[in-house]
């Protein structure tokens, strides 16, 4: 028993040394003289109060969840006589006894029902027979909770913006993101700021991929189980869209699948934002899609989006155009031109007859000029879209230009027949249809025809039409082909012949070259109105024209001035009585521009209406009578007379070469309606049905309805707007083109009513335009022009025609600019001696008449 007590003392002493080091100053045990200083040594206490056991050395946290902690510690002194108690200082409660009596050297203990992500403070007591140790304090943290959800704010092809709410709205937690595709973890995502959420950008990703991520909440080195989620990056755009077929209403598109992946779908968006979903899931590496219900000849812009798991790409933008039905437009075809106004987009045009010609495209209008008469042309329109040249007419249009005219018809009269010969038409032709007094025959392969079975001494009228396949050219009329008289009337004939020969002798002195029996159609027949000086004018051949022009313009246009001056007295012998009658005086715009009586246009007289209007008939090419009417611009008081003239003369066109107001002065009354509402002038109701404006002219379609006769006619109004009064236009080209329009209309119309031309006075610009039209016809048919002769002739029909010298020079300039380009003459321009002079003088003239 004593022995036992001692051992207990030893143990007590040991405990003392360890636990009460603060009391080291106290003398060593063994002294029992001071019971108060050392009550433990009291023998009476020994059996009832054993010395308290030691604390554990350390506590290890094996693992943790959000609610549990697994703890492990080595048993005190590796002795299984001790039990343990754990106090949770956060909860304040103590565990029940943890039994340490098993044979192991350590204790594993699970703490449950804890809160997630919390730093718990514990004290572990060692207990031996009801006496516990001082307690071993330690702390351990539970695993934090996962976030509730992760939101994808937006994404690009390589980045994802993520957002999540902080766990428990507590900024003590940090986060870590693991990319399960890459396997790598992000660095710590700090959650310590004051916000309640975290926004985080993931970079360096691949486009159009479904990424799987795990987001861990981290608290003091311990992480949550991880919140798994997936997010997709935006897919890439297609790199190109091709058009398989284009039509007027459809576009079939085709593109290569992005990444060759069938999981991507597509959205085609038009410029209005309307969208069409297109599946990309079927087999194959390309996707085809047809857009329908489109308008012809329209450029459309589309955006093609790639869609992956509901996420869209940026979008690939491209443009395409639908084709045009060119055949639906109205095409005007003449000898050498093809023209149309085509609805729909196109930028270039070609006409091909084996060799290709480029057309002139202005807005919606296309025109080809200098084409080969009678040739077959394929017309194609194109649209340049970026680098691509797209064919806009899905079927090429084919036209045969109007076949050429026969040249130089020679009519040789015999007794009962006519021998006709003509020059080779200049262009493509297959036959020439000759019609003599109602009988017509087709001639091909030869340039002559003998028409037999005719009556002698009779004048026949011949019409000739050139054909190119089924296309007919213009019909040319020759009205003075005469058969010879027979010998039955020999005596009479001899007498007549003698007289005729005498007359001929005189005639031959003037005209040496013409043979008696051959009538080579001259430009002008002789008429009583031919003035005395007509004979001195000679046509200048086109070859000689440049020299002639040069000659006239030398020394500051000295020769021009001289030639022009001689017109000043023409017509002085012709009467103008009607114009100055008191009732007519007020109908003249200018007191000095009055029509000659013999050539004036007479209106029908009804009631007290006078027959007077300030207008004259002017002959056309080959002296075709009454081809033109030159008139003054109507006054407010003469508008009704003007329209009456149009109706009575059956004119189908009015050419206006002035503006109503110029430099603030009234030049002409606005005699046609300004808008679609009709205007009444006497019995006539005028309606405008269309108006087409160009840079230099306006073309209007008018309908003139005679209410009394309930009959209506179309009248085309050609209005040239770019010509200053007394002056001349800036260049010749506009007027030449304008004249071409008028000529085309004359050719295409059936009736032969005169073309009414007016400016303000109806002499200067009017005369220049008429002269240009006639002289260009002469040039085309005869390869020669007689400008002075024709101006002289016009002045015998209406005074002051071609009113200024500058207009006279301008007329020459126009002719010069229309001369056929002959290659054989090119050396003249490369000749070292002359070109500079020619060029300089041309320039001088140009600047002169622009003033
Ligand atoms: C934690 O440790 C204990 C004791 O080793 C073990 O039984 C338990 O399975 C562990 N839990 C986890 C989640 O690792
Ligand atoms: C364990 O401790 C008790 C009490 O101090 C003691 O009696 C016993 O001998 C010890 N056992 C071992 C194996 O040390
Ligand atoms: C955040 O969590 C820590 C650790 O669990 C805790 O100490 C703190 O009180 C919490 N703060 C708030 C505002 O809940
Ligand atoms: C837990 O809190 C205690 C103080 O209460 C501190 O000493 C200890 O370092 C904390 N534990 C961790 C892992 O931060
Ligand atoms: C263990 O000791 C602590 C103080 O050291 C005391 O609060 C506790 O009640 C004791 N427990 C037991 C079972 O004796
Ligand atoms: C995506 O969201 C982030 C965070 O709100 C923002 O900063 C960024 O501008 C957004 N990006 C796009 C392309 O909308
Ligand atoms: C991404 O893939 C996972 C499976 O890996 C799937 O559950 C999820 O629906 C996919 N995400 C989308 C947006 O389809
Ligand atoms: C977080 O936990 C996961 C398993 O739950 C583990 O793989 C990962 O290494 C842990 N990360 C950290 C930083 O502890
Ligand atoms: C095509 O037109 C050219 C003139 O532009 C002409 O020389 C040629 O003979 C024409 N060819 C055919 C096949 O008509
Ligand atoms: C149209 O004509 C061009 C040449 O003029 C030719 O290359 C093209 O194939 C033709 N197109 C059609 C549809 O006939
Ligand atoms: C021939 O000309 C006459 C008048 O010149 C005309 O009446 C007739 O229709 C023409 N015949 C043909 C077949 O062209
Ligand atoms: C001449 O040829 C044209 C075109 O082939 C045809 O229309 C016309 O009837 C022919 N005329 C005669 C008289 O054979």
mmCIF file of N, CA and C in Angstrom, residues 297-399:
data_model
loop_
_atom_site.group_PDB
_atom_site.id
_atom_site.type_symbol
_atom_site.label_atom_id
_atom_site.label_comp_id
_atom_site.label_asym_id
_atom_site.label_seq_id
_atom_site.Cartn_x
_atom_site.Cartn_y
_atom_site.Cartn_z
ATOM 1 N N UNK A 297 -33.478 42.530 -110.389
ATOM 2 C CA UNK A 297 -32.495 43.594 -110.533
ATOM 3 C C UNK A 297 -32.281 44.427 -109.286
ATOM 4 N N UNK A 298 -32.223 43.764 -108.135
ATOM 5 C CA UNK A 298 -32.063 44.495 -106.884
ATOM 6 C C UNK A 298 -30.862 43.949 -106.137
ATOM 7 N N UNK A 299 -30.116 44.858 -105.514
ATOM 8 C CA UNK A 299 -28.989 44.406 -104.710
ATOM 9 C C UNK A 299 -29.474 44.200 -103.282
ATOM 10 N N UNK A 300 -29.233 43.011 -102.766
ATOM 11 C CA UNK A 300 -29.643 42.679 -101.399
ATOM 12 C C UNK A 300 -28.416 42.461 -100.529
ATOM 13 N N UNK A 301 -28.499 42.922 -99.291
ATOM 14 C CA UNK A 301 -27.418 42.692 -98.341
ATOM 15 C C UNK A 301 -27.936 41.750 -97.255
ATOM 16 N N UNK A 302 -27.171 40.707 -97.001
ATOM 17 C CA UNK A 302 -27.569 39.727 -95.993
ATOM 18 C C UNK A 302 -26.478 39.593 -94.927
ATOM 19 N N UNK A 303 -26.879 39.065 -93.767
ATOM 20 C CA UNK A 303 -25.907 38.697 -92.743
ATOM 21 C C UNK A 303 -26.168 37.234 -92.407
ATOM 22 N N UNK A 304 -25.124 36.431 -92.486
ATOM 23 C CA UNK A 304 -25.262 35.016 -92.155
ATOM 24 C C UNK A 304 -24.626 34.791 -90.786
ATOM 25 N N UNK A 305 -25.451 34.308 -89.824
ATOM 26 C CA UNK A 305 -24.968 34.074 -88.467
ATOM 27 C C UNK A 305 -24.829 32.570 -88.254
ATOM 28 N N UNK A 306 -23.763 32.185 -87.574
ATOM 29 C CA UNK A 306 -23.628 30.785 -87.186
ATOM 30 C C UNK A 306 -24.234 30.685 -85.789
ATOM 31 N N UNK A 307 -24.998 29.622 -85.531
ATOM 32 C CA UNK A 307 -25.626 29.480 -84.217
ATOM 33 C C UNK A 307 -25.172 28.172 -83.601
ATOM 34 N N UNK A 308 -24.691 28.255 -82.345
ATOM 35 C CA UNK A 308 -24.275 27.046 -81.630
ATOM 36 C C UNK A 308 -24.899 27.088 -80.252
ATOM 37 N N UNK A 309 -25.730 26.085 -79.946
ATOM 38 C CA UNK A 309 -26.395 26.000 -78.652
ATOM 39 C C UNK A 309 -27.036 27.335 -78.289
ATOM 40 N N UNK A 310 -27.694 27.962 -79.291
ATOM 41 C CA UNK A 310 -28.395 29.221 -79.042
ATOM 42 C C UNK A 310 -27.500 30.446 -79.047
ATOM 43 N N UNK A 311 -26.196 30.248 -79.201
ATOM 44 C CA UNK A 311 -25.290 31.400 -79.202
ATOM 45 C C UNK A 311 -24.912 31.730 -80.639
ATOM 46 N N UNK A 312 -25.023 33.035 -81.004
ATOM 47 C CA UNK A 312 -24.796 33.470 -82.379
ATOM 48 C C UNK A 312 -23.398 34.018 -82.596
ATOM 49 N N UNK A 313 -22.917 33.849 -83.806
ATOM 50 C CA UNK A 313 -21.635 34.440 -84.161
ATOM 51 C C UNK A 313 -21.847 35.910 -84.473
ATOM 52 N N UNK A 314 -20.749 36.603 -84.728
ATOM 53 C CA UNK A 314 -20.827 38.033 -85.041
ATOM 54 C C UNK A 314 -21.642 38.265 -86.301
ATOM 55 N N UNK A 315 -21.514 37.402 -87.264
ATOM 56 C CA UNK A 315 -22.260 37.553 -88.513
ATOM 57 C C UNK A 315 -21.355 37.874 -89.687
ATOM 58 N N UNK A 316 -21.602 37.208 -90.802
ATOM 59 C CA UNK A 316 -20.848 37.432 -92.032
ATOM 60 C C UNK A 316 -21.757 38.186 -92.997
ATOM 61 N N UNK A 317 -21.312 39.380 -93.395
ATOM 62 C CA UNK A 317 -22.168 40.185 -94.258
ATOM 63 C C UNK A 317 -21.767 40.042 -95.729
ATOM 64 N N UNK A 318 -22.758 39.932 -96.597
ATOM 65 C CA UNK A 318 -22.458 39.832 -98.026
ATOM 66 C C UNK A 318 -23.624 40.400 -98.839
ATOM 67 N N UNK A 319 -23.356 40.717 -100.079
ATOM 68 C CA UNK A 319 -24.380 41.284 -100.952
ATOM 69 C C UNK A 319 -24.543 40.428 -102.189
ATOM 70 N N UNK A 320 -25.750 40.415 -102.690
ATOM 71 C CA UNK A 320 -26.015 39.692 -103.934
ATOM 72 C C UNK A 320 -27.069 40.469 -104.723
ATOM 73 N N UNK A 321 -27.122 40.245 -106.016
ATOM 74 C CA UNK A 321 -28.131 40.914 -106.832
ATOM 75 C C UNK A 321 -28.957 39.888 -107.593
ATOM 76 N N UNK A 322 -30.223 40.212 -107.752
ATOM 77 C CA UNK A 322 -31.089 39.383 -108.578
ATOM 78 C C UNK A 322 -30.919 39.830 -110.028
ATOM 79 N N UNK A 323 -31.289 38.972 -110.943
ATOM 80 C CA UNK A 323 -31.114 39.291 -112.353
ATOM 81 C C UNK A 323 -32.291 40.124 -112.867
ATOM 82 N N UNK A 324 -32.179 40.525 -114.115
ATOM 83 C CA UNK A 324 -33.182 41.402 -114.718
ATOM 84 C C UNK A 324 -33.815 40.673 -115.905
ATOM 85 N N UNK A 325 -35.093 40.899 -116.102
ATOM 86 C CA UNK A 325 -35.713 40.417 -117.335
ATOM 87 C C UNK A 325 -35.601 41.536 -118.359
ATOM 88 N N UNK A 326 -34.499 41.548 -119.076
ATOM 89 C CA UNK A 326 -34.233 42.644 -120.005
ATOM 90 C C UNK A 326 -35.288 42.704 -121.096
ATOM 91 N N UNK A 327 -35.831 41.549 -121.436
ATOM 92 C CA UNK A 327 -36.795 41.506 -122.533
ATOM 93 C C UNK A 327 -38.066 42.275 -122.194
ATOM 94 N N UNK A 328 -38.308 42.502 -120.901
ATOM 95 C CA UNK A 328 -39.521 43.209 -120.511
ATOM 96 C C UNK A 328 -39.419 44.713 -120.780
ATOM 97 N N UNK A 329 -38.200 45.203 -120.989
ATOM 98 C CA UNK A 329 -38.047 46.638 -121.248
ATOM 99 C C UNK A 329 -38.342 46.928 -122.714
ATOM 100 N N UNK A 330 -38.605 48.189 -122.969
ATOM 101 C CA UNK A 330 -38.874 48.569 -124.355
ATOM 102 C C UNK A 330 -37.549 48.964 -125.000
ATOM 103 N N UNK A 331 -37.154 48.219 -125.997
ATOM 104 C CA UNK A 331 -35.874 48.490 -126.657
ATOM 105 C C UNK A 331 -36.145 49.200 -127.979
ATOM 106 N N UNK A 332 -35.388 50.255 -128.196
ATOM 107 C CA UNK A 332 -35.526 51.004 -129.436
ATOM 108 C C UNK A 332 -34.323 50.668 -130.305
ATOM 109 N N UNK A 333 -34.596 50.197 -131.495
ATOM 110 C CA UNK A 333 -33.510 49.776 -132.375
ATOM 111 C C UNK A 333 -33.567 50.616 -133.646
ATOM 112 N N UNK A 334 -32.441 51.193 -134.019
ATOM 113 C CA UNK A 334 -32.383 51.925 -135.281
ATOM 114 C C UNK A 334 -31.245 51.346 -136.109
ATOM 115 N N UNK A 335 -30.870 52.043 -137.168
ATOM 116 C CA UNK A 335 -29.734 51.620 -138.005
ATOM 117 C C UNK A 335 -28.514 51.271 -137.195
ATOM 118 N N UNK A 336 -28.153 52.209 -136.320
ATOM 119 C CA UNK A 336 -26.853 52.068 -135.663
ATOM 120 C C UNK A 336 -26.944 52.190 -134.156
ATOM 121 N N UNK A 337 -28.152 52.181 -133.633
ATOM 122 C CA UNK A 337 -28.265 52.298 -132.177
ATOM 123 C C UNK A 337 -29.257 51.286 -131.620
ATOM 124 N N UNK A 338 -29.015 50.919 -130.381
ATOM 125 C CA UNK A 338 -29.970 50.114 -129.609
ATOM 126 C C UNK A 338 -30.061 50.813 -128.254
ATOM 127 N N UNK A 339 -31.275 51.080 -127.808
ATOM 128 C CA UNK A 339 -31.420 51.816 -126.563
ATOM 129 C C UNK A 339 -32.572 51.275 -125.751
ATOM 130 N N UNK A 340 -32.466 51.446 -124.440
ATOM 131 C CA UNK A 340 -33.593 51.074 -123.579
ATOM 132 C C UNK A 340 -33.413 51.690 -122.208
ATOM 133 N N UNK A 341 -34.518 51.789 -121.514
ATOM 134 C CA UNK A 341 -34.472 52.135 -120.106
ATOM 135 C C UNK A 341 -34.861 50.849 -119.391
ATOM 136 N N UNK A 342 -33.949 50.342 -118.580
ATOM 137 C CA UNK A 342 -34.159 49.028 -117.973
ATOM 138 C C UNK A 342 -34.290 49.183 -116.463
ATOM 139 N N UNK A 343 -35.332 48.604 -115.894
ATOM 140 C CA UNK A 343 -35.499 48.661 -114.441
ATOM 141 C C UNK A 343 -34.631 47.594 -113.793
ATOM 142 N N UNK A 344 -33.801 48.019 -112.842
ATOM 143 C CA UNK A 344 -32.924 47.064 -112.166
ATOM 144 C C UNK A 344 -31.485 47.531 -112.253
ATOM 145 N N UNK A 345 -30.631 46.980 -111.397
ATOM 146 C CA UNK A 345 -29.258 47.468 -111.340
ATOM 147 C C UNK A 345 -28.367 46.806 -112.385
ATOM 148 N N UNK A 346 -27.585 47.620 -113.052
ATOM 149 C CA UNK A 346 -26.548 47.132 -113.950
ATOM 150 C C UNK A 346 -25.556 48.261 -114.150
ATOM 151 N N UNK A 347 -24.313 47.904 -114.406
ATOM 152 C CA UNK A 347 -23.297 48.944 -114.519
ATOM 153 C C UNK A 347 -22.610 48.958 -115.877
ATOM 154 N N UNK A 348 -22.592 47.803 -116.539
ATOM 155 C CA UNK A 348 -21.977 47.807 -117.866
ATOM 156 C C UNK A 348 -22.866 47.008 -118.806
ATOM 157 N N UNK A 349 -22.649 47.228 -120.096
ATOM 158 C CA UNK A 349 -23.466 46.555 -121.097
ATOM 159 C C UNK A 349 -22.620 46.297 -122.328
ATOM 160 N N UNK A 350 -22.893 45.188 -122.995
ATOM 161 C CA UNK A 350 -22.186 44.905 -124.236
ATOM 162 C C UNK A 350 -23.185 44.485 -125.300
ATOM 163 N N UNK A 351 -22.830 44.761 -126.540
ATOM 164 C CA UNK A 351 -23.608 44.296 -127.688
ATOM 165 C C UNK A 351 -22.608 43.560 -128.563
ATOM 166 N N UNK A 352 -22.975 42.396 -129.011
ATOM 167 C CA UNK A 352 -22.009 41.559 -129.703
ATOM 168 C C UNK A 352 -22.579 41.063 -131.028
ATOM 169 N N UNK A 353 -21.880 41.352 -132.123
ATOM 170 C CA UNK A 353 -22.278 40.825 -133.434
ATOM 171 C C UNK A 353 -21.163 39.943 -133.961
ATOM 172 N N UNK A 354 -20.332 39.432 -133.034
ATOM 173 C CA UNK A 354 -19.107 38.741 -133.431
ATOM 174 C C UNK A 354 -17.944 39.551 -132.926
ATOM 175 N N UNK A 355 -18.113 40.871 -132.979
ATOM 176 C CA UNK A 355 -17.164 41.717 -132.254
ATOM 177 C C UNK A 355 -17.994 42.511 -131.255
ATOM 178 N N UNK A 356 -17.373 42.812 -130.139
ATOM 179 C CA UNK A 356 -18.149 43.353 -129.031
ATOM 180 C C UNK A 356 -18.022 44.868 -128.922
ATOM 181 N N UNK A 357 -19.135 45.499 -128.587
ATOM 182 C CA UNK A 357 -19.182 46.951 -128.412
ATOM 183 C C UNK A 357 -19.692 47.196 -126.991
ATOM 184 N N UNK A 358 -19.060 48.160 -126.295
ATOM 185 C CA UNK A 358 -19.542 48.501 -124.959
ATOM 186 C C UNK A 358 -20.613 49.565 -125.053
ATOM 187 N N UNK A 359 -21.638 49.429 -124.244
ATOM 188 C CA UNK A 359 -22.719 50.400 -124.239
ATOM 189 C C UNK A 359 -22.440 51.514 -123.261
ATOM 190 N N UNK A 360 -23.216 52.585 -123.401
ATOM 191 C CA UNK A 360 -23.119 53.703 -122.478
ATOM 192 C C UNK A 360 -24.243 53.519 -121.472
ATOM 193 N N UNK A 361 -23.871 53.457 -120.186
ATOM 194 C CA UNK A 361 -24.891 53.268 -119.149
ATOM 195 C C UNK A 361 -24.996 54.536 -118.326
ATOM 196 N N UNK A 362 -26.172 55.140 -118.319
ATOM 197 C CA UNK A 362 -26.403 56.338 -117.501
ATOM 198 C C UNK A 362 -27.670 56.060 -116.696
ATOM 199 N N UNK A 363 -27.473 55.866 -115.406
ATOM 200 C CA UNK A 363 -28.622 55.527 -114.563
ATOM 201 C C UNK A 363 -29.235 54.229 -115.052
ATOM 202 N N UNK A 364 -30.516 54.273 -115.334
ATOM 203 C CA UNK A 364 -31.191 53.065 -115.803
ATOM 204 C C UNK A 364 -31.188 52.943 -117.313
ATOM 205 N N UNK A 365 -30.505 53.897 -117.962
ATOM 206 C CA UNK A 365 -30.554 53.882 -119.424
ATOM 207 C C UNK A 365 -29.301 53.268 -119.997
ATOM 208 N N UNK A 366 -29.495 52.500 -121.043
ATOM 209 C CA UNK A 366 -28.347 51.939 -121.737
ATOM 210 C C UNK A 366 -28.507 52.257 -123.210
ATOM 211 N N UNK A 367 -27.387 52.613 -123.833
ATOM 212 C CA UNK A 367 -27.457 52.872 -125.266
ATOM 213 C C UNK A 367 -26.177 52.399 -125.935
ATOM 214 N N UNK A 368 -26.355 51.842 -127.112
ATOM 215 C CA UNK A 368 -25.223 51.430 -127.936
ATOM 216 C C UNK A 368 -25.293 52.270 -129.191
ATOM 217 N N UNK A 369 -24.172 52.785 -129.600
ATOM 218 C CA UNK A 369 -24.205 53.556 -130.835
ATOM 219 C C UNK A 369 -23.124 53.049 -131.767
ATOM 220 N N UNK A 370 -23.101 53.592 -132.942
ATOM 221 C CA UNK A 370 -22.152 53.186 -133.995
ATOM 222 C C UNK A 370 -22.231 51.686 -134.276
ATOM 223 N N UNK A 371 -23.423 51.132 -134.204
ATOM 224 C CA UNK A 371 -23.565 49.710 -134.529
ATOM 225 C C UNK A 371 -23.623 49.544 -136.038
ATOM 226 N N UNK A 372 -23.517 48.331 -136.427
ATOM 227 C CA UNK A 372 -23.455 48.021 -137.842
ATOM 228 C C UNK A 372 -24.887 47.816 -138.334
ATOM 229 N N UNK A 373 -25.342 48.566 -139.325
ATOM 230 C CA UNK A 373 -26.740 48.432 -139.748
ATOM 231 C C UNK A 373 -27.051 46.998 -140.187
ATOM 232 N N UNK A 374 -28.187 46.510 -139.816
ATOM 233 C CA UNK A 374 -28.633 45.197 -140.272
ATOM 234 C C UNK A 374 -27.985 44.017 -139.587
ATOM 235 N N UNK A 375 -26.998 44.266 -138.709
ATOM 236 C CA UNK A 375 -26.309 43.143 -138.069
ATOM 237 C C UNK A 375 -27.117 42.628 -136.880
ATOM 238 N N UNK A 376 -26.852 41.372 -136.521
ATOM 239 C CA UNK A 376 -27.543 40.764 -135.391
ATOM 240 C C UNK A 376 -26.679 40.919 -134.150
ATOM 241 N N UNK A 377 -27.246 41.545 -133.137
ATOM 242 C CA UNK A 377 -26.501 41.805 -131.908
ATOM 243 C C UNK A 377 -27.111 41.072 -130.725
ATOM 244 N N UNK A 378 -26.230 40.505 -129.905
ATOM 245 C CA UNK A 378 -26.671 39.988 -128.615
ATOM 246 C C UNK A 378 -26.331 41.046 -127.581
ATOM 247 N N UNK A 379 -27.320 41.439 -126.817
ATOM 248 C CA UNK A 379 -27.100 42.475 -125.817
ATOM 249 C C UNK A 379 -27.061 41.825 -124.443
ATOM 250 N N UNK A 380 -26.054 42.161 -123.655
ATOM 251 C CA UNK A 380 -25.960 41.639 -122.285
ATOM 252 C C UNK A 380 -25.711 42.791 -121.335
ATOM 253 N N UNK A 381 -26.321 42.713 -120.164
ATOM 254 C CA UNK A 381 -26.083 43.729 -119.134
ATOM 255 C C UNK A 381 -25.362 43.057 -117.967
ATOM 256 N N UNK A 382 -24.494 43.808 -117.327
ATOM 257 C CA UNK A 382 -23.720 43.268 -116.212
ATOM 258 C C UNK A 382 -23.777 44.209 -115.026
ATOM 259 N N UNK A 383 -23.545 43.626 -113.876
ATOM 260 C CA UNK A 383 -23.461 44.438 -112.668
ATOM 261 C C UNK A 383 -22.158 44.095 -111.978
ATOM 262 N N UNK A 384 -21.385 45.126 -111.652
ATOM 263 C CA UNK A 384 -20.113 44.895 -110.963
ATOM 264 C C UNK A 384 -20.329 44.982 -109.464
ATOM 265 N N UNK A 385 -20.210 43.829 -108.839
ATOM 266 C CA UNK A 385 -20.394 43.762 -107.390
ATOM 267 C C UNK A 385 -19.036 43.400 -106.818
ATOM 268 N N UNK A 386 -18.373 44.410 -106.222
ATOM 269 C CA UNK A 386 -17.001 44.179 -105.755
ATOM 270 C C UNK A 386 -16.138 43.803 -106.937
ATOM 271 N N UNK A 387 -15.463 42.678 -106.837
ATOM 272 C CA UNK A 387 -14.588 42.233 -107.919
ATOM 273 C C UNK A 387 -15.365 41.438 -108.962
ATOM 274 N N UNK A 388 -16.586 41.048 -108.589
ATOM 275 C CA UNK A 388 -17.341 40.157 -109.455
ATOM 276 C C UNK A 388 -18.091 40.906 -110.549
ATOM 277 N N UNK A 389 -18.131 40.341 -111.728
ATOM 278 C CA UNK A 389 -18.936 40.914 -112.804
ATOM 279 C C UNK A 389 -20.086 39.943 -113.058
ATOM 280 N N UNK A 390 -21.274 40.340 -112.634
ATOM 281 C CA UNK A 390 -22.419 39.443 -112.714
ATOM 282 C C UNK A 390 -23.254 39.747 -113.949
ATOM 283 N N UNK A 391 -23.667 38.714 -114.631
ATOM 284 C CA UNK A 391 -24.509 38.892 -115.807
ATOM 285 C C UNK A 391 -25.941 39.135 -115.350
ATOM 286 N N UNK A 392 -26.513 40.267 -115.727
ATOM 287 C CA UNK A 392 -27.827 40.653 -115.227
ATOM 288 C C UNK A 392 -28.999 40.196 -116.095
ATOM 289 N N UNK A 393 -28.715 39.910 -117.352
ATOM 290 C CA UNK A 393 -29.799 39.412 -118.175
ATOM 291 C C UNK A 393 -29.568 37.921 -118.306
ATOM 292 N N UNK A 394 -30.482 37.151 -117.764
ATOM 293 C CA UNK A 394 -30.214 35.721 -117.740
ATOM 294 C C UNK A 394 -30.257 35.118 -119.136
ATOM 295 N N UNK A 395 -31.016 35.776 -120.035
ATOM 296 C CA UNK A 395 -30.973 35.332 -121.428
ATOM 297 C C UNK A 395 -30.520 36.511 -122.259
ATOM 298 N N UNK A 396 -29.574 36.293 -123.110
ATOM 299 C CA UNK A 396 -29.090 37.397 -123.923
ATOM 300 C C UNK A 396 -30.183 37.823 -124.899
ATOM 301 N N UNK A 397 -30.308 39.091 -125.037
ATOM 302 C CA UNK A 397 -31.298 39.607 -125.979
ATOM 303 C C UNK A 397 -30.659 39.685 -127.348
ATOM 304 N N UNK A 398 -31.423 39.396 -128.363
ATOM 305 C CA UNK A 398 -30.880 39.476 -129.712
ATOM 306 C C UNK A 398 -31.662 40.486 -130.530
ATOM 307 N N UNK A 399 -30.940 41.360 -131.180
ATOM 308 C CA UNK A 399 -31.574 42.376 -132.009
ATOM 309 C C UNK A 399 -30.917 42.402 -133.366
#
